[in-house]
PDB file of C-alpha atoms in Angstrom:
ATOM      1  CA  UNK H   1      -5.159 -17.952 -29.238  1.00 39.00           C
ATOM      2  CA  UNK H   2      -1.847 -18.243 -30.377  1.00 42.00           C
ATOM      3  CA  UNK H   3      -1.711 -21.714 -29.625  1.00 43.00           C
ATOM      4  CA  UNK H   4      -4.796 -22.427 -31.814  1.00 43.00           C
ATOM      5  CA  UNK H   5      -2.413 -20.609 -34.696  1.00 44.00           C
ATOM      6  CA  UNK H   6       0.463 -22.481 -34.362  1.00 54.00           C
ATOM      7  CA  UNK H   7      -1.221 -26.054 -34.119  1.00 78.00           C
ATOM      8  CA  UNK H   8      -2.499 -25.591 -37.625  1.00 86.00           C
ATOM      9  CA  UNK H   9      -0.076 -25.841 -40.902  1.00 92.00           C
ATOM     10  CA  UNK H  10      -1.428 -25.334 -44.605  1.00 95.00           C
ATOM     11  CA  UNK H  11       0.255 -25.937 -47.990  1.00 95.00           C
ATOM     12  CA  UNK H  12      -0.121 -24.483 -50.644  1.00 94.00           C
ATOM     13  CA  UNK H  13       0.493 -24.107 -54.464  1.00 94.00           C
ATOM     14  CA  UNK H  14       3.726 -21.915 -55.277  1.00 95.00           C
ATOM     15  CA  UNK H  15       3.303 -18.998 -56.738  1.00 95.00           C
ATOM     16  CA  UNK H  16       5.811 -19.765 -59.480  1.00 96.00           C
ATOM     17  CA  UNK H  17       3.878 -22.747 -60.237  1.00 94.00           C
ATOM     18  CA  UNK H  18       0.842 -20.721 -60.776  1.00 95.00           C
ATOM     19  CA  UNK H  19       2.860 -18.333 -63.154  1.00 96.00           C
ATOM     20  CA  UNK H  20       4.071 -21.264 -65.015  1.00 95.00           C
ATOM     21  CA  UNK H  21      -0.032 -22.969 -65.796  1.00 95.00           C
ATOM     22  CA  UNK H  22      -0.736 -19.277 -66.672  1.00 96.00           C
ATOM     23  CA  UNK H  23       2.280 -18.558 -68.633  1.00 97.00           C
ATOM     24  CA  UNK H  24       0.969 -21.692 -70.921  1.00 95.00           C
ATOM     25  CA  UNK H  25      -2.163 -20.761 -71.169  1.00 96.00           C
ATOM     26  CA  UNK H  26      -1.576 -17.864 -72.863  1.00 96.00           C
ATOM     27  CA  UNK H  27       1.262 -19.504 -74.986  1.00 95.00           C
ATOM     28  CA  UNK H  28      -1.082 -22.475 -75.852  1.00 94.00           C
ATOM     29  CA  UNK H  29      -4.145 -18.978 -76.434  1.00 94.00           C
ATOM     30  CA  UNK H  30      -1.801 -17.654 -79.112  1.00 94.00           C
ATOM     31  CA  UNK H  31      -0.921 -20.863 -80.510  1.00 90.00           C
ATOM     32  CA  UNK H  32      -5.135 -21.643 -80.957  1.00 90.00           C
ATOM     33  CA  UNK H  33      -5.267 -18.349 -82.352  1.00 89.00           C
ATOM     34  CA  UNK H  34      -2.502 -17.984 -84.989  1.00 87.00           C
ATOM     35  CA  UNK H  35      -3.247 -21.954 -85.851  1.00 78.00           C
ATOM     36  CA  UNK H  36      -5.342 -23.618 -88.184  1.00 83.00           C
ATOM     37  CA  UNK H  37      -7.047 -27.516 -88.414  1.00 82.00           C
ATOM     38  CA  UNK H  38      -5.420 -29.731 -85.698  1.00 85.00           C
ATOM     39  CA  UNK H  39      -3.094 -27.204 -84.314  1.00 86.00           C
ATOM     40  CA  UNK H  40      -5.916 -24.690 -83.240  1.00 88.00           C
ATOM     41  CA  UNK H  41      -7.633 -27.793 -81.641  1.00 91.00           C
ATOM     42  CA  UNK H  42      -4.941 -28.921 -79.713  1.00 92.00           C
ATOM     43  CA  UNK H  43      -4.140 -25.668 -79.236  1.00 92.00           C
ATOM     44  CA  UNK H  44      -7.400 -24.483 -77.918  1.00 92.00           C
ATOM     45  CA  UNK H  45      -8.106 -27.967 -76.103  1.00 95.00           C
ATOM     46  CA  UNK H  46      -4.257 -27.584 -74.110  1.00 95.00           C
ATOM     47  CA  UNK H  47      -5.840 -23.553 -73.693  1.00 96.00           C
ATOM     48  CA  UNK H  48      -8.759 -24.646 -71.950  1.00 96.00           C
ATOM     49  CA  UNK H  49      -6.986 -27.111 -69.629  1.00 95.00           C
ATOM     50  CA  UNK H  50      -4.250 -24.819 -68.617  1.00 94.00           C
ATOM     51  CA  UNK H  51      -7.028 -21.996 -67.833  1.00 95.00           C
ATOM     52  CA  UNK H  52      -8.586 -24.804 -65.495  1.00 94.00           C
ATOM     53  CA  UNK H  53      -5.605 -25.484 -63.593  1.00 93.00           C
ATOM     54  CA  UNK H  54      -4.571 -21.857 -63.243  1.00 94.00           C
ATOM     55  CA  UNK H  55      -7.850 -21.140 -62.431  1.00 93.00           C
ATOM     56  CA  UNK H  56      -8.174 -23.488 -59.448  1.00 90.00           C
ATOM     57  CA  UNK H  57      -5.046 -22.596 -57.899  1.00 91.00           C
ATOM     58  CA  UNK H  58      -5.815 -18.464 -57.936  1.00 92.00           C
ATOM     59  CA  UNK H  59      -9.563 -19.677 -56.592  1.00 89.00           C
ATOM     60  CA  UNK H  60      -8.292 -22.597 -53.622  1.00 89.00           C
ATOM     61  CA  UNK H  61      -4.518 -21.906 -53.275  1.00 91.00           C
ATOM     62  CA  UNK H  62      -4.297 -23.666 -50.337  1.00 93.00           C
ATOM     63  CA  UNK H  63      -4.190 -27.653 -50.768  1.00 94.00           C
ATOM     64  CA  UNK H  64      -3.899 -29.117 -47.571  1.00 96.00           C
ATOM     65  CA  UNK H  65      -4.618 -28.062 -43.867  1.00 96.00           C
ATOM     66  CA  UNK H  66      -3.783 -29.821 -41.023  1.00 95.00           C
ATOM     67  CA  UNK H  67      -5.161 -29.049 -37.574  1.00 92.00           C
ATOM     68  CA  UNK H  68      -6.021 -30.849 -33.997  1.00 90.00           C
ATOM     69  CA  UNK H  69      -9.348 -31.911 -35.265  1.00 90.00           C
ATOM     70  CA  UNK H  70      -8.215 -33.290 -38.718  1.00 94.00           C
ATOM     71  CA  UNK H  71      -7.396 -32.250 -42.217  1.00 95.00           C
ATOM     72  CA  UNK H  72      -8.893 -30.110 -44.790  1.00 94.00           C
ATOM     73  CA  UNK H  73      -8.316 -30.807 -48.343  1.00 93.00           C
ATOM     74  CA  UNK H  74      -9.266 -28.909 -51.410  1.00 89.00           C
ATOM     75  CA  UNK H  75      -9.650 -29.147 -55.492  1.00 80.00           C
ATOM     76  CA  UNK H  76     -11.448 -29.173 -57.906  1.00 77.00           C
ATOM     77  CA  UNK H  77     -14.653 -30.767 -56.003  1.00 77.00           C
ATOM     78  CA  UNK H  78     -14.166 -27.714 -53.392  1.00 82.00           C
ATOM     79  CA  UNK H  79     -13.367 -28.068 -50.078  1.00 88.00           C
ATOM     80  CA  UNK H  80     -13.605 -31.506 -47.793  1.00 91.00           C
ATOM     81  CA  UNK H  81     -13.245 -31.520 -43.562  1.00 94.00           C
ATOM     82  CA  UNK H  82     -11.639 -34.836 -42.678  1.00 94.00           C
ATOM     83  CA  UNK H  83     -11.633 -35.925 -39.298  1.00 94.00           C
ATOM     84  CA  UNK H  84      -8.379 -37.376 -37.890  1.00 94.00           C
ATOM     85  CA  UNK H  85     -10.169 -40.783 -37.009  1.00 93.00           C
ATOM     86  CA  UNK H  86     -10.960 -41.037 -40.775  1.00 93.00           C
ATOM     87  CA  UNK H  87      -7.415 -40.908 -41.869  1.00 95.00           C
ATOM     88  CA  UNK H  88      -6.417 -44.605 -42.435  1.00 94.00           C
ATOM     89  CA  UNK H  89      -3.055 -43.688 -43.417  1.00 94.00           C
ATOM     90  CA  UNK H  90      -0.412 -41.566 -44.432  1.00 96.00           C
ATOM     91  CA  UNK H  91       2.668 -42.463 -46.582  1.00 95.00           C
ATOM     92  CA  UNK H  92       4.742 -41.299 -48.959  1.00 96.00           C
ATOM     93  CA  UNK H  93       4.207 -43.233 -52.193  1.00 94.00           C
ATOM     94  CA  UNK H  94       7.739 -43.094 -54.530  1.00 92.00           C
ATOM     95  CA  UNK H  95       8.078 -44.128 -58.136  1.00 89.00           C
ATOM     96  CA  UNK H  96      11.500 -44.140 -59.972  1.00 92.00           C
ATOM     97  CA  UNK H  97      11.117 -43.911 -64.240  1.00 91.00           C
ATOM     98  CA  UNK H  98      12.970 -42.607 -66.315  1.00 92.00           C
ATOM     99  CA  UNK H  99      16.084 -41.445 -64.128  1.00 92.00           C
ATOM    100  CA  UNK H 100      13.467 -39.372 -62.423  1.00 90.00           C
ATOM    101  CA  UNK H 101      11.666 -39.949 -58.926  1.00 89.00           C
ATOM    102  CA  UNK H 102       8.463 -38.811 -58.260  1.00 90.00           C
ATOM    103  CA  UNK H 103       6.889 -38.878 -54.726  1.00 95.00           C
ATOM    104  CA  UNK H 104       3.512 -38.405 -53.717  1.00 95.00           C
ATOM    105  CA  UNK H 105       1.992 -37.600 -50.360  1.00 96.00           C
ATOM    106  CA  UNK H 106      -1.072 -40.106 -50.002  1.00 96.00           C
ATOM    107  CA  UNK H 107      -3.559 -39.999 -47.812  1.00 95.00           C
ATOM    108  CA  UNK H 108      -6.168 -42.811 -46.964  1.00 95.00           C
ATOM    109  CA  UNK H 109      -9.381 -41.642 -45.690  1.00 92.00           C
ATOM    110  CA  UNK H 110     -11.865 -44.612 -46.049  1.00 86.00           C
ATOM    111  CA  UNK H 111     -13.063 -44.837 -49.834  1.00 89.00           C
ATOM    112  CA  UNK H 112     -11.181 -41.824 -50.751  1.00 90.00           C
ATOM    113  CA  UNK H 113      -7.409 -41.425 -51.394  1.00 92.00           C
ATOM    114  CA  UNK H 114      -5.991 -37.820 -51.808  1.00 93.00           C
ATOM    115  CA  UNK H 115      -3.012 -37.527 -53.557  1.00 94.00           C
ATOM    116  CA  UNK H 116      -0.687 -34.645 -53.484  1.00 95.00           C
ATOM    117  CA  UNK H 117       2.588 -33.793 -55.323  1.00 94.00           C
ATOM    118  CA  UNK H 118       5.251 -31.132 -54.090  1.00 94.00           C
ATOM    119  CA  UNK H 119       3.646 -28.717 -56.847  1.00 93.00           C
ATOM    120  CA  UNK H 120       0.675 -28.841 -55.087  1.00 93.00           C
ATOM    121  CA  UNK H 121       2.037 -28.478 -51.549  1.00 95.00           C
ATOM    122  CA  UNK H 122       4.948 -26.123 -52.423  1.00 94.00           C
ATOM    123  CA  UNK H 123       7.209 -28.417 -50.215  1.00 95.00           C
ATOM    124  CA  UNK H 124       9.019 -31.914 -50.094  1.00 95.00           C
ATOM    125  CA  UNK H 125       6.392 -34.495 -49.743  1.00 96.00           C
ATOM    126  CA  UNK H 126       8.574 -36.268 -46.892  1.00 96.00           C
ATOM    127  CA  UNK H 127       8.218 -33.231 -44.742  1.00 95.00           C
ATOM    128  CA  UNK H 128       4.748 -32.981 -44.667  1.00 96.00           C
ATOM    129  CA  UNK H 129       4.050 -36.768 -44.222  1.00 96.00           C
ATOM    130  CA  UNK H 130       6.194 -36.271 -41.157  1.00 95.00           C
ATOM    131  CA  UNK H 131       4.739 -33.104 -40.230  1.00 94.00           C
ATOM    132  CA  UNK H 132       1.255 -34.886 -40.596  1.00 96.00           C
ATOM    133  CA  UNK H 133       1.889 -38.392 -38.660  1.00 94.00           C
ATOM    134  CA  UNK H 134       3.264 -36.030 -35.461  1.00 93.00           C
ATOM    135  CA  UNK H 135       0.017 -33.832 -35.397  1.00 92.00           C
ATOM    136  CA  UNK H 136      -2.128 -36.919 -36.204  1.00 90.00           C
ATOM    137  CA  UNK H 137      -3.292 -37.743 -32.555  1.00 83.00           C
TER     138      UNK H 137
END
């Protein structure tokens, strides 16, 4: 059994990151409710969307899985089994703007594309595109 355990990796939001989407919701909450005209409609519009995102990651912490028989990916649409021979392909897709570089892990499953960013995995994307293409039969 503990071969089963260690064949199967999972990422997951950080906790910090979780703090941080609830932190502004209830920054943008107080804003909504001490504002007035636009403000408390931006304010209660940014509210609502924080709440969301905080929301989703204390319901499905957990992102990605990654096992012998495929990947298991999770959001907003709940939860999705994906069979290693669906996977097209995995890569790391980078974007420099602005002095900054953002990376996303991409994944290529038929019609659908899953995209994941180290806030949602709670690591460097380039590990876990590695990690990924040496499981990936």
């Amino acid at each position: 059994m503990a071969g089963v355990e260690e064949s199967r990796h999972e990422w997951r939001v950080p906790r910090r990151i979780v703090a941080l989407k609830a932190a502004g919701t209830m920054l943008c909450g107080v804003l909504a409710i001490a504002g007035d005209g636009p403000q408390l409609f931006l304010a209660g519009v940014a509210t609502v969307g924080f709440g969301l995102l905080t929301g989703r990651d204390l319901v499905a912490p957990v992102r990605l899985a990654a096992g012998q028989d495929g990947l298991v990916v999770t959001g907003f649409s709940g939860r999705e089994r994906i069979s290693w021979n669906d996977v097209d392909r995995i890569r790391v897709d980078s974007h420099r703007r602005y002095g900054l570089t953002t990376e996303l892990l991409e994944i290529d499953a038929g019609e659908q594309i899953h995209l994941f960013s180290r806030f949602d995995l709670g690591e460097p994307v380039v590990g876990v595109a590695e990690m990924l293409m040496r499981m990936r039969p």
